[in-house]
Coordinates of C-alpha atoms in Angstrom, one line a residue:
M1 CA -43.1 77.5 133.6
R2 CA -41.5 80.4 135.6
V3 CA -37.9 79.7 137.1
L4 CA -36.8 81.7 139.7
L5 CA -35.8 83.9 141.8
M6 CA -33.3 86.4 141.4
L7 CA -33.4 89.7 139.0
L8 CA -30.5 91.0 137.3
V9 CA -28.9 94.0 138.3
G10 CA -31.2 97.0 138.1
C11 CA -34.5 95.0 137.6
G12 CA -37.2 96.4 140.1
S13 CA -40.5 95.0 141.8
T14 CA -40.5 92.1 144.5
K15 CA -43.8 91.2 143.3
N16 CA -44.7 87.9 141.3
T17 CA -45.1 89.4 137.9
A18 CA -45.8 86.4 135.5
D19 CA -46.5 87.3 132.1
D20 CA -46.7 85.8 128.5
S21 CA -43.2 86.4 127.9
G22 CA -41.5 83.3 129.1
G23 CA -40.1 84.8 131.9
L24 CA -38.7 87.9 130.5
D25 CA -39.7 91.5 131.0
Q26 CA -40.5 93.2 127.8
E27 CA -40.0 96.6 129.1
R28 CA -36.8 96.4 131.1
G29 CA -35.2 93.6 128.4
A30 CA -34.2 91.5 131.8
A31 CA -35.4 88.4 133.4
K32 CA -37.5 89.3 136.5
R33 CA -36.7 88.5 140.1
D34 CA -39.2 85.6 140.4
H35 CA -38.5 84.2 136.8
Y36 CA -34.6 83.9 137.5
P37 CA -32.4 81.1 139.3
F38 CA -30.1 81.6 142.5
P39 CA -27.1 81.6 141.8
S40 CA -26.3 82.3 138.2
M41 CA -23.6 84.1 135.8
H42 CA -25.9 86.9 136.0
M43 CA -24.8 87.9 139.0
I44 CA -21.2 87.8 138.0
D45 CA -19.6 91.3 136.9
N46 CA -16.4 91.7 136.0
G47 CA -15.2 88.3 137.6
Y48 CA -16.9 89.5 140.9
V49 CA -20.3 88.6 142.6
K50 CA -22.6 91.4 141.9
L51 CA -25.7 91.1 143.7
P52 CA -28.7 93.4 143.0
T53 CA -29.3 96.3 145.5
D54 CA -33.1 95.8 145.7
L55 CA -33.8 92.2 147.2
P56 CA -36.9 92.1 148.6
I57 CA -37.3 93.5 152.3
A58 CA -39.7 93.7 154.8
E59 CA -41.6 97.3 155.0
G60 CA -39.0 99.7 156.6
G61 CA -36.3 96.7 156.6
T62 CA -32.4 97.2 156.2
P63 CA -31.5 97.0 152.8
V64 CA -29.1 93.6 152.1
P65 CA -25.4 95.4 152.3
V66 CA -24.4 93.7 148.7
D67 CA -21.2 95.7 148.7
K68 CA -19.8 93.4 151.5
L69 CA -19.8 90.7 149.2
S70 CA -18.2 92.6 146.1
W71 CA -14.7 91.0 146.7
R72 CA -16.0 87.7 146.3
E73 CA -15.0 85.9 143.1
G74 CA -18.0 83.3 143.3
F75 CA -20.5 81.8 145.1
S76 CA -20.2 79.5 148.3
V77 CA -18.5 76.0 148.3
V78 CA -21.6 74.6 149.6
Q79 CA -23.8 76.8 148.2
S80 CA -27.9 76.1 147.9
V81 CA -29.3 76.6 144.5
V82 CA -33.2 77.7 144.5
I83 CA -35.1 77.4 141.5
D84 CA -38.7 78.6 141.1
M85 CA -41.3 76.5 139.4
D86 CA -44.6 77.2 137.9
V87 CA -45.9 73.8 138.4
D88 CA -45.5 71.7 141.7
V89 CA -42.9 68.9 141.4
D90 CA -43.7 65.5 142.6
P91 CA -40.8 65.2 145.3
A92 CA -40.4 61.3 144.7
S93 CA -39.0 62.3 141.3
L94 CA -36.0 64.1 142.9
P95 CA -32.8 62.9 144.8
A96 CA -33.6 62.4 148.2
Q97 CA -31.7 63.7 151.4
S98 CA -31.5 60.1 152.6
S99 CA -30.0 59.0 149.5
P100 CA -28.2 61.6 147.4
E101 CA -27.0 61.4 144.0
T102 CA -24.7 62.3 141.6
L103 CA -26.6 61.5 138.3
G104 CA -30.3 62.0 139.6
S105 CA -33.1 63.9 138.1
V106 CA -31.4 67.0 139.5
Q107 CA -28.0 67.4 139.1
L108 CA -24.7 69.6 140.1
W109 CA -21.7 69.3 137.9
D110 CA -18.2 70.5 138.3
L111 CA -17.6 71.9 134.8
T112 CA -13.9 72.4 135.4
S113 CA -13.2 68.9 136.4
G114 CA -16.0 67.1 134.5
E115 CA -17.3 65.2 137.4
P116 CA -20.5 65.1 139.0
I117 CA -21.3 66.4 142.6
L118 CA -23.1 64.4 145.1
S119 CA -26.3 66.3 146.0
F120 CA -29.8 66.3 146.8
T121 CA -33.2 68.2 145.7
E122 CA -35.9 69.1 147.8
V123 CA -39.2 70.7 147.6
D124 CA -39.5 73.7 149.8
A125 CA -41.7 72.7 153.1
A126 CA -42.7 75.9 153.7
E127 CA -46.2 76.8 153.9
R128 CA -47.4 77.8 150.4
I129 CA -49.2 81.2 149.9
E130 CA -51.6 82.0 146.9
G131 CA -50.0 82.4 143.6
E132 CA -46.7 80.6 144.5
H133 CA -45.7 77.1 143.7
P134 CA -42.7 75.7 146.2
S135 CA -39.4 76.4 144.9
L136 CA -36.9 73.7 144.1
I137 CA -33.7 73.6 146.2
I138 CA -30.8 71.7 145.4
R139 CA -28.0 70.9 148.4
P140 CA -24.6 69.8 147.3
Q141 CA -23.4 67.3 149.7
E142 CA -19.6 67.6 149.2
V143 CA -17.8 70.7 149.3
M144 CA -17.2 72.1 146.0
T145 CA -13.9 73.4 144.8
P146 CA -13.2 77.0 145.0
G147 CA -12.5 78.5 141.5
H148 CA -14.2 76.0 139.9
Q149 CA -17.5 76.5 137.5
I150 CA -20.7 74.7 138.6
A151 CA -23.6 73.8 136.4
A152 CA -27.1 73.0 138.0
V153 CA -29.2 70.9 135.6
V154 CA -32.9 70.1 136.3
T155 CA -33.9 66.7 133.6
E156 CA -36.8 65.6 132.1
R157 CA -36.8 62.8 134.9
V158 CA -38.5 65.4 137.5
L159 CA -42.2 65.1 137.3
T160 CA -45.1 67.2 138.3
D161 CA -47.4 66.2 140.6
S162 CA -49.5 64.9 137.6
G163 CA -46.7 62.4 136.7
E164 CA -45.7 64.2 133.8
P165 CA -42.2 65.1 133.0
I166 CA -41.5 69.0 133.1
D167 CA -41.5 71.0 130.3
T168 CA -38.3 73.0 129.2
I169 CA -38.1 76.3 130.7
P170 CA -39.2 78.7 128.1
W171 CA -36.5 81.3 128.1
Y172 CA -33.9 78.3 128.1
R173 CA -35.5 76.7 125.4
D174 CA -35.5 80.0 123.3
L175 CA -32.1 80.7 123.9
L176 CA -31.1 77.3 122.6
A177 CA -33.2 78.0 119.4
N178 CA -31.6 81.2 118.7
T179 CA -34.6 83.0 119.5
P180 CA -33.6 84.8 122.9
G181 CA -36.2 87.1 124.8
P182 CA -35.3 90.9 125.0
G183 CA -32.0 91.3 127.0
L184 CA -30.7 88.0 126.6
S185 CA -29.3 88.0 123.3
E186 CA -25.7 88.3 124.5
W187 CA -26.3 85.1 126.7
T188 CA -27.1 82.8 123.6
Q189 CA -23.7 81.5 123.1
H190 CA -23.1 81.0 126.7
Y191 CA -26.2 78.9 127.1
Q192 CA -25.5 76.9 124.1
E193 CA -22.4 76.3 125.0
L194 CA -23.3 75.1 128.5
H195 CA -25.7 72.9 127.0
E196 CA -23.1 71.4 124.7
D197 CA -20.8 70.7 127.7
L198 CA -23.3 69.0 129.5
V199 CA -24.6 67.0 126.7
G200 CA -20.8 66.3 126.1
L201 CA -20.5 65.0 129.7
G202 CA -23.5 62.4 129.2
V203 CA -26.5 64.2 130.6
E204 CA -29.8 63.7 128.8
G205 CA -33.2 65.2 128.6
I206 CA -32.0 68.9 129.7
R207 CA -35.1 71.0 130.9
L208 CA -32.9 73.6 132.2
A209 CA -29.2 74.2 133.0
F210 CA -27.2 77.5 134.5
D211 CA -24.0 77.9 136.0
F212 CA -21.7 79.9 138.2
P213 CA -18.4 80.0 139.7
V214 CA -17.6 79.2 143.3
A215 CA -14.8 80.6 145.3
D216 CA -13.1 80.9 148.7
G217 CA -15.4 82.6 151.4
G218 CA -13.0 81.9 154.5
G219 CA -10.5 84.9 153.6
P220 CA -12.0 87.4 156.5
V221 CA -11.3 84.8 159.5
R222 CA -8.1 83.6 158.2
H223 CA -6.9 87.3 157.8
V224 CA -8.1 88.1 161.4
T225 CA -6.6 84.9 162.9
S226 CA -3.4 85.3 161.1
T227 CA -3.0 88.9 162.6
V228 CA -4.4 88.9 165.7
S229 CA -1.5 89.7 168.3
T230 CA -0.8 88.2 171.8
P231 CA -2.9 89.7 174.5
P232 CA -1.2 92.3 176.2
S233 CA -2.5 92.0 179.3
Y234 CA -5.4 90.1 181.5
T235 CA -7.1 90.4 184.5
F236 CA -8.6 87.8 187.4
D237 CA -11.5 89.6 188.8
D238 CA -13.1 86.9 190.6
I239 CA -11.4 83.7 192.2
R240 CA -13.7 81.0 193.5
T241 CA -12.7 77.8 195.2
T242 CA -14.4 75.0 197.2
D243 CA -11.7 75.6 199.9
D244 CA -13.8 78.7 200.8
G245 CA -17.1 76.7 201.0
I246 CA -18.3 77.5 197.1
L247 CA -20.3 75.4 195.4
M248 CA -18.8 73.6 192.3
P249 CA -20.3 71.4 189.9
E250 CA -18.9 67.8 190.4
G251 CA -15.1 67.5 190.1
G252 CA -14.8 71.4 190.2
W253 CA -12.1 73.1 192.8
I254 CA -11.3 76.6 191.2
Q255 CA -13.2 78.8 189.0
I256 CA -11.6 82.2 187.8
R257 CA -13.7 84.8 186.1
G258 CA -11.7 87.7 184.5
T259 CA -10.8 89.7 180.9
Y260 CA -8.4 90.0 178.7
T261 CA -7.5 92.6 176.1
T262 CA -7.3 91.6 172.3
D263 CA -7.3 92.9 169.1
N264 CA -11.0 94.2 167.9
W265 CA -12.3 94.4 164.5
L266 CA -15.8 95.1 165.2
I267 CA -17.4 98.9 164.6
D268 CA -20.1 99.5 167.7
D269 CA -19.4 95.7 168.7
L270 CA -21.8 94.9 165.5
R271 CA -20.0 95.1 162.1
T272 CA -16.7 95.3 160.3
E273 CA -15.5 97.4 157.9
I274 CA -13.6 95.6 155.1
D275 CA -11.2 96.5 152.5
A276 CA -11.4 95.9 148.7
A277 CA -10.3 92.2 149.6
G278 CA -12.9 91.5 152.3
R279 CA -10.1 91.8 154.8
P280 CA -12.0 93.4 158.3
Q281 CA -10.1 96.7 159.2
L282 CA -8.6 96.8 162.8
Q283 CA -10.4 99.0 165.1
G284 CA -8.3 98.7 168.2
Q285 CA -8.5 97.0 171.2
V286 CA -11.4 95.5 173.4
E287 CA -11.5 93.4 176.6
A288 CA -12.7 89.5 176.2
E289 CA -14.5 87.5 178.8
L290 CA -12.1 84.9 180.5
R291 CA -12.8 81.6 182.4
V292 CA -10.5 79.5 183.8
Y293 CA -11.6 76.2 185.4
I294 CA -9.3 73.9 187.7
P295 CA -10.7 70.3 188.5
E296 CA -10.4 68.9 191.9
S297 CA -8.1 66.1 190.3
A298 CA -5.6 68.9 189.8
R299 CA -5.2 69.5 193.5
E300 CA -2.4 66.9 194.0
A301 CA -0.9 67.1 190.8
S302 CA 2.8 68.1 190.6
P303 CA 3.6 71.7 189.5
G304 CA 3.6 71.9 185.6
T305 CA 2.2 68.6 184.8
V306 CA -1.6 69.4 184.2
P307 CA -2.6 69.9 180.7
V308 CA -4.6 72.7 179.4
W309 CA -7.6 72.5 177.3
L310 CA -9.6 75.2 175.4
F311 CA -13.6 74.9 175.6
G312 CA -16.4 76.0 172.7
H313 CA -19.8 76.5 174.3
G314 CA -22.9 75.7 172.6
L315 CA -25.3 78.0 171.0
F316 CA -26.7 81.4 172.9
E317 CA -24.7 80.0 176.2
E318 CA -21.4 80.6 178.0
P319 CA -18.7 78.7 179.5
D320 CA -20.3 79.0 182.7
T321 CA -23.5 77.2 181.6
Y322 CA -21.1 73.8 181.4
L323 CA -18.3 74.7 183.6
G324 CA -19.6 77.1 186.3
R325 CA -23.1 75.7 187.6
V326 CA -23.3 73.0 190.2
E327 CA -25.8 71.1 188.1
D328 CA -23.5 70.4 185.2
T329 CA -26.1 68.9 183.2
S330 CA -23.7 68.6 180.4
K331 CA -21.1 66.8 182.5
V332 CA -18.3 69.2 181.0
A333 CA -17.0 69.9 184.7
L334 CA -17.0 66.2 185.2
L335 CA -15.1 65.5 182.0
A336 CA -12.3 68.0 183.0
H337 CA -12.1 66.1 186.3
E338 CA -11.9 62.8 184.6
A339 CA -9.7 64.2 182.2
G340 CA -7.3 65.8 184.5
A341 CA -7.2 69.0 182.2
I342 CA -7.4 73.0 183.2
V343 CA -10.0 74.7 181.2
F344 CA -9.9 77.9 179.6
A345 CA -12.8 79.5 177.7
T346 CA -14.1 82.7 176.3
V347 CA -17.4 83.4 174.8
W348 CA -18.3 83.4 171.0
R349 CA -19.4 86.7 170.2
G350 CA -22.5 87.0 168.5
F351 CA -23.9 83.8 170.2
K352 CA -23.4 84.2 173.8
G353 CA -26.9 83.9 175.9
S354 CA -27.5 87.6 176.0
D355 CA -27.0 87.6 172.2
R356 CA -30.4 85.7 171.4
L357 CA -31.9 89.5 171.5
H358 CA -29.8 90.6 168.9
A359 CA -30.7 87.1 166.8
I360 CA -34.4 87.9 167.3
D361 CA -33.6 91.6 166.1
I362 CA -31.9 90.1 162.6
A363 CA -34.8 87.8 162.3
N364 CA -37.2 90.8 162.3
D365 CA -34.9 92.7 159.8
F366 CA -32.8 90.0 157.6
G367 CA -30.9 92.7 156.1
R368 CA -28.7 92.9 159.3
I369 CA -27.5 89.1 158.8
H370 CA -23.8 90.2 158.4
E371 CA -23.8 91.7 162.1
I372 CA -24.4 88.1 163.3
T373 CA -21.5 86.5 160.9
E374 CA -18.9 89.4 161.7
R375 CA -19.6 89.3 165.5
L376 CA -18.6 85.6 165.2
T377 CA -15.4 86.0 163.2
Q378 CA -14.4 88.6 166.0
G379 CA -15.2 85.6 168.4
V380 CA -13.2 83.3 166.7
A381 CA -10.2 85.9 166.5
N382 CA -11.1 86.0 170.6
V383 CA -10.4 82.0 170.9
S384 CA -7.3 82.5 168.6
A385 CA -6.0 85.0 171.0
L386 CA -6.6 83.4 174.0
S387 CA -4.5 80.3 172.7
R388 CA -1.8 82.8 172.2
L389 CA -2.2 84.3 175.7
V390 CA -1.7 80.8 177.1
L391 CA 1.2 79.5 175.1
E392 CA 2.7 83.0 174.7
G393 CA 1.8 85.2 177.5
D394 CA 2.5 85.1 181.2
I395 CA -0.7 84.0 182.2
L396 CA 0.0 80.4 183.3
S397 CA 2.8 81.8 185.9
D398 CA -0.1 83.7 187.5
P399 CA -0.3 82.4 191.3
A400 CA -4.0 81.6 191.0
L401 CA -3.2 78.8 188.9
R402 CA -0.9 77.4 191.7
G403 CA 2.1 76.6 188.9
L404 CA -0.2 73.5 188.0
P405 CA -0.5 74.2 184.1
E406 CA 2.0 72.6 181.3
T407 CA 1.2 73.0 177.6
N408 CA 4.5 71.7 175.9
G409 CA 3.8 74.4 173.5
E410 CA 0.3 72.9 172.4
L411 CA -3.4 72.8 173.3
R412 CA -6.1 70.8 173.2
Y413 CA -9.6 71.6 172.3
Y414 CA -13.4 70.5 172.9
G415 CA -16.4 72.0 171.6
I416 CA -20.0 71.4 171.9
S417 CA -22.6 72.5 169.1
L418 CA -21.6 76.0 167.9
G419 CA -18.4 75.3 169.8
G420 CA -17.5 72.3 167.1
I421 CA -18.8 74.3 164.4
A422 CA -16.9 77.6 165.0
G423 CA -14.5 75.7 166.8
A424 CA -13.6 73.7 163.7
V425 CA -12.9 77.1 161.7
T426 CA -10.6 77.9 164.9
I427 CA -8.6 74.8 164.8
A428 CA -8.3 75.0 160.9
N429 CA -6.5 78.2 161.3
N430 CA -4.5 77.3 164.8
P431 CA -1.3 74.8 164.1
H432 CA -0.9 75.2 168.1
I433 CA -4.1 73.4 168.9
G434 CA -2.9 70.1 168.2
H435 CA -6.0 67.6 168.8
A436 CA -9.7 68.4 169.1
V437 CA -13.1 66.9 169.7
F438 CA -16.2 68.5 167.9
N439 CA -19.5 67.1 169.6
V440 CA -22.6 67.4 167.4
G441 CA -20.9 70.1 165.3
G442 CA -21.6 70.5 161.6
G443 CA -21.2 73.1 158.6
A444 CA -23.0 74.6 155.8
W445 CA -25.0 77.1 157.8
S446 CA -27.6 78.1 155.6
T447 CA -28.8 74.3 155.2
M448 CA -28.5 74.0 159.2
L449 CA -30.5 76.9 160.2
E450 CA -33.9 76.1 158.8
R451 CA -33.6 72.3 160.0
S452 CA -32.8 73.3 163.4
S453 CA -34.9 73.3 166.4
Q454 CA -33.4 76.3 167.5
W455 CA -34.9 78.2 164.5
I456 CA -38.5 77.6 165.6
P457 CA -39.0 81.3 166.9
F458 CA -37.0 82.8 164.2
D459 CA -38.9 80.9 161.5
W460 CA -42.1 82.4 162.8
L461 CA -40.5 85.9 162.7
M462 CA -39.0 85.2 159.4
I463 CA -42.5 84.4 158.2
D464 CA -44.2 87.4 159.5
Q465 CA -41.4 89.7 158.3
I466 CA -41.2 87.9 154.7
P467 CA -44.4 86.2 153.8
S468 CA -43.2 85.0 150.4
P469 CA -41.6 81.5 150.9
R470 CA -39.6 82.0 147.5
D471 CA -38.2 85.2 148.8
R472 CA -37.1 83.5 152.1
Q473 CA -35.7 81.1 150.2
L474 CA -33.8 83.6 148.2
F475 CA -32.4 85.2 151.5
Y476 CA -31.3 81.8 153.1
A477 CA -29.2 80.9 150.1
M478 CA -28.1 84.0 149.7
S479 CA -27.1 84.3 153.5
Q480 CA -24.3 81.4 153.1
L481 CA -22.1 84.1 151.4
F482 CA -22.1 86.1 154.7
W483 CA -22.1 82.6 156.8
D484 CA -18.8 81.4 154.7
P485 CA -16.2 83.2 156.7
V486 CA -17.4 81.2 160.1
D487 CA -18.5 78.3 158.1
P488 CA -15.9 75.0 158.4
M489 CA -16.7 74.1 154.8
N490 CA -14.5 77.1 153.7
H491 CA -11.4 76.0 155.9
I492 CA -11.5 72.3 154.6
A493 CA -7.8 72.5 153.6
D494 CA -6.7 73.3 156.8
L495 CA -8.6 70.6 158.3
R496 CA -7.5 67.8 156.2
G497 CA -5.1 65.4 158.0
R498 CA -5.7 67.2 161.3
S499 CA -6.1 65.2 164.7
I500 CA -9.7 66.1 165.0
L501 CA -12.8 63.5 165.6
W502 CA -16.4 64.6 165.1
Q503 CA -19.0 62.9 167.6
E504 CA -22.5 62.5 165.6
A505 CA -25.7 62.1 167.8
I506 CA -28.1 60.2 165.4
G507 CA -31.2 61.9 164.7
D508 CA -29.8 65.3 165.8
E509 CA -32.7 67.8 166.0
Q510 CA -30.2 71.0 166.0
V511 CA -27.5 70.1 163.8
P512 CA -28.5 67.7 161.0
N513 CA -26.6 64.6 160.6
M514 CA -26.0 65.5 156.9
T515 CA -24.1 68.5 157.4
T516 CA -22.0 66.8 159.9
R517 CA -21.3 63.9 157.5
M518 CA -20.8 66.5 154.3
L519 CA -18.0 68.1 157.0
A520 CA -16.2 64.9 157.7
R521 CA -16.6 63.3 154.2
S522 CA -15.0 66.5 152.8
V523 CA -11.9 66.1 155.0
G524 CA -11.4 62.6 154.4
A525 CA -12.3 61.4 157.8
T526 CA -12.8 57.7 158.7
L527 CA -15.9 56.4 160.2
L528 CA -15.5 54.3 163.5
E529 CA -16.9 51.1 163.5
P530 CA -19.2 49.8 164.9
A531 CA -21.3 52.5 162.9
V532 CA -24.8 53.2 163.2
E533 CA -25.4 54.2 159.8
E534 CA -23.2 53.9 156.8
V535 CA -22.2 57.3 155.2
Y536 CA -21.7 57.5 151.7
G537 CA -18.5 58.3 150.4
M538 CA -16.7 57.7 153.9
E539 CA -14.5 54.6 154.6
S540 CA -14.8 52.8 158.0
A541 CA -12.4 51.3 160.0
A542 CA -12.7 49.6 163.6
G543 CA -10.5 51.3 166.5
P544 CA -8.2 52.2 167.6
I545 CA -7.9 54.8 164.5
T546 CA -6.5 58.1 164.4
G547 CA -8.0 61.4 163.3
P548 CA -9.6 63.0 161.3
A549 CA -12.6 60.5 162.4
L550 CA -16.2 60.3 162.8
A551 CA -18.1 58.3 165.8
Q552 CA -21.6 57.8 166.3
F553 CA -23.9 57.8 169.0
D554 CA -27.6 56.8 168.8
P555 CA -30.0 57.9 171.8
E556 CA -32.7 56.2 170.1
T557 CA -35.2 59.1 169.6
E558 CA -37.4 60.5 167.0
R559 CA -35.8 61.0 163.5
P560 CA -36.1 64.6 162.4
V561 CA -38.5 64.7 159.0
E562 CA -36.4 65.0 155.6
A563 CA -37.7 68.2 155.0
N564 CA -36.4 72.0 155.4
T565 CA -38.4 72.6 158.5
P566 CA -37.2 72.9 162.4
G567 CA -36.6 69.9 164.1
V568 CA -38.7 68.8 166.7
P569 CA -37.0 69.1 169.9
T570 CA -36.0 65.8 171.2
G571 CA -32.8 66.1 173.3
A572 CA -30.7 64.0 170.6
H573 CA -28.5 66.8 170.3
S574 CA -27.4 67.1 174.0
Q575 CA -27.8 63.4 175.3
V576 CA -24.8 61.8 174.2
R577 CA -22.4 64.4 175.7
T578 CA -23.3 63.2 179.2
W579 CA -22.8 59.5 178.3
P580 CA -19.7 58.0 180.3
G581 CA -18.6 56.4 177.0
C582 CA -18.5 59.4 175.0
R583 CA -16.6 61.4 177.7
Q584 CA -14.3 58.6 177.7
Q585 CA -13.7 58.9 174.4
I586 CA -13.1 62.8 174.4
A587 CA -10.6 62.5 177.4
H588 CA -8.8 59.6 175.4
F589 CA -8.5 61.5 172.1
N590 CA -7.1 64.4 173.9
D591 CA -5.0 62.6 176.2
W592 CA -1.8 64.4 177.2
F593 CA 0.6 61.6 176.5
T594 CA -0.8 59.5 173.7
P595 CA -3.3 61.7 171.9
G596 CA -5.2 61.4 168.7
E597 CA -6.3 57.9 169.1

């Protein structure tokens, strides 16, 4: 049996190179890439992550900049674990997505605390190629603790497709028997002690075990949001109003387009330069897009009485999609009118409408994945700077706002989809946003992407550029290290106890329900009754309750299949935000006088 995917530093070919050495390279004296699990302690050097420099890339592609991860002291707190098998595994013998387990046939253990970790395991659903068996992918369903050591365990309860228990992995068996293959002698004690520790925890029938540390990956965003300055200037370039005959969405009155000057961490608007601690280095200042929307309901309001919200748009969209178009298909403009709130917004760098072409370039050249995540880091900084402009600058006294806004030193936030993901990162790092609603948001980017209907065209490109499903799974799992700064799963500690509400669309085909629930569960949210579905590990209660909370809405669409394949577009993701009851809940939670209920 071959055990996957990762070479030790310095190993060579990306080809499938099975031999009779039990997964060992006799010449190099090290485990081959397609014989090693990801991640493992073999990718830790002197306490820091050290990935190999020759990861498999498309011909002519950009090498993965592994040096950008060398500051990390461990892997992601939501790290997917990938194991390459040389047999077909019976999926029915694995812990299922719909019923994750702590003590199933495949297990994750927190060795530091001695506790099992909720997880499920799936067989890669990608179309297989000749000579490869589908990988096993272990997905944690609770956020692992930074600084802790994690073990992945495959037991005899995992069955082959013929119904037989899998064999012990040869290189693992040899280590336990004190007959390690070439290059693994120094690991004998490590794996024997790991095996003994797991047996001591009650694990039986171990066929493979390996371990790795996990560490906080949110530092880059915490750095930029804590150091971003109050924008020194802004401009209002275009002011439109229904008084001048301009058509607006229902409830719209005034739309303002402009810019504000803010700190910039991007080089060529694409990438950051980091120091030894992973902190992005300031590159001067840049102009960020600015949008302000004033609803018709504010027209007769007394000066200084209209609350201010920040808004976060969805993937490959922009604020005008929701608030600036007459159609108002998402009913955000109507929501602002019903809530009587002035809305400020900017764009998420890397994920506005025109950035889709850049994302396609990344799918064609996955070694540039960091460009997307670093641009989104800038986007989070821009939203944080916008909050400072509103609270600390003089923008609210601009005559165009007619003296209406009032913040009382605190803002409200509403974000949709990406706005609920990056928005959660922003709120975690901004104590001045007191209450927030995340509509169809989630986390664990590398797990979300494969399952999102938005991923369909990118999946085609990835298959074309990287034909091997094993290599693709390696990239997806590794990419989480780049996603971590802008993944709310790395900001759990700063979301616990906050006045925040997640709204989940049952059967969401873009942001899988399991990622929303994983995030809500990890922050200690309460499930609002009546619930459509129970959520493992979450307490439920009838309203009124306060946040953090999770509310479920069921559009009764076709449910996505339980597989790591792009969801079929059903509209579940976008329907519920338009419902009057959903809007009422948002407005009530973000109410200016009695918020957070």
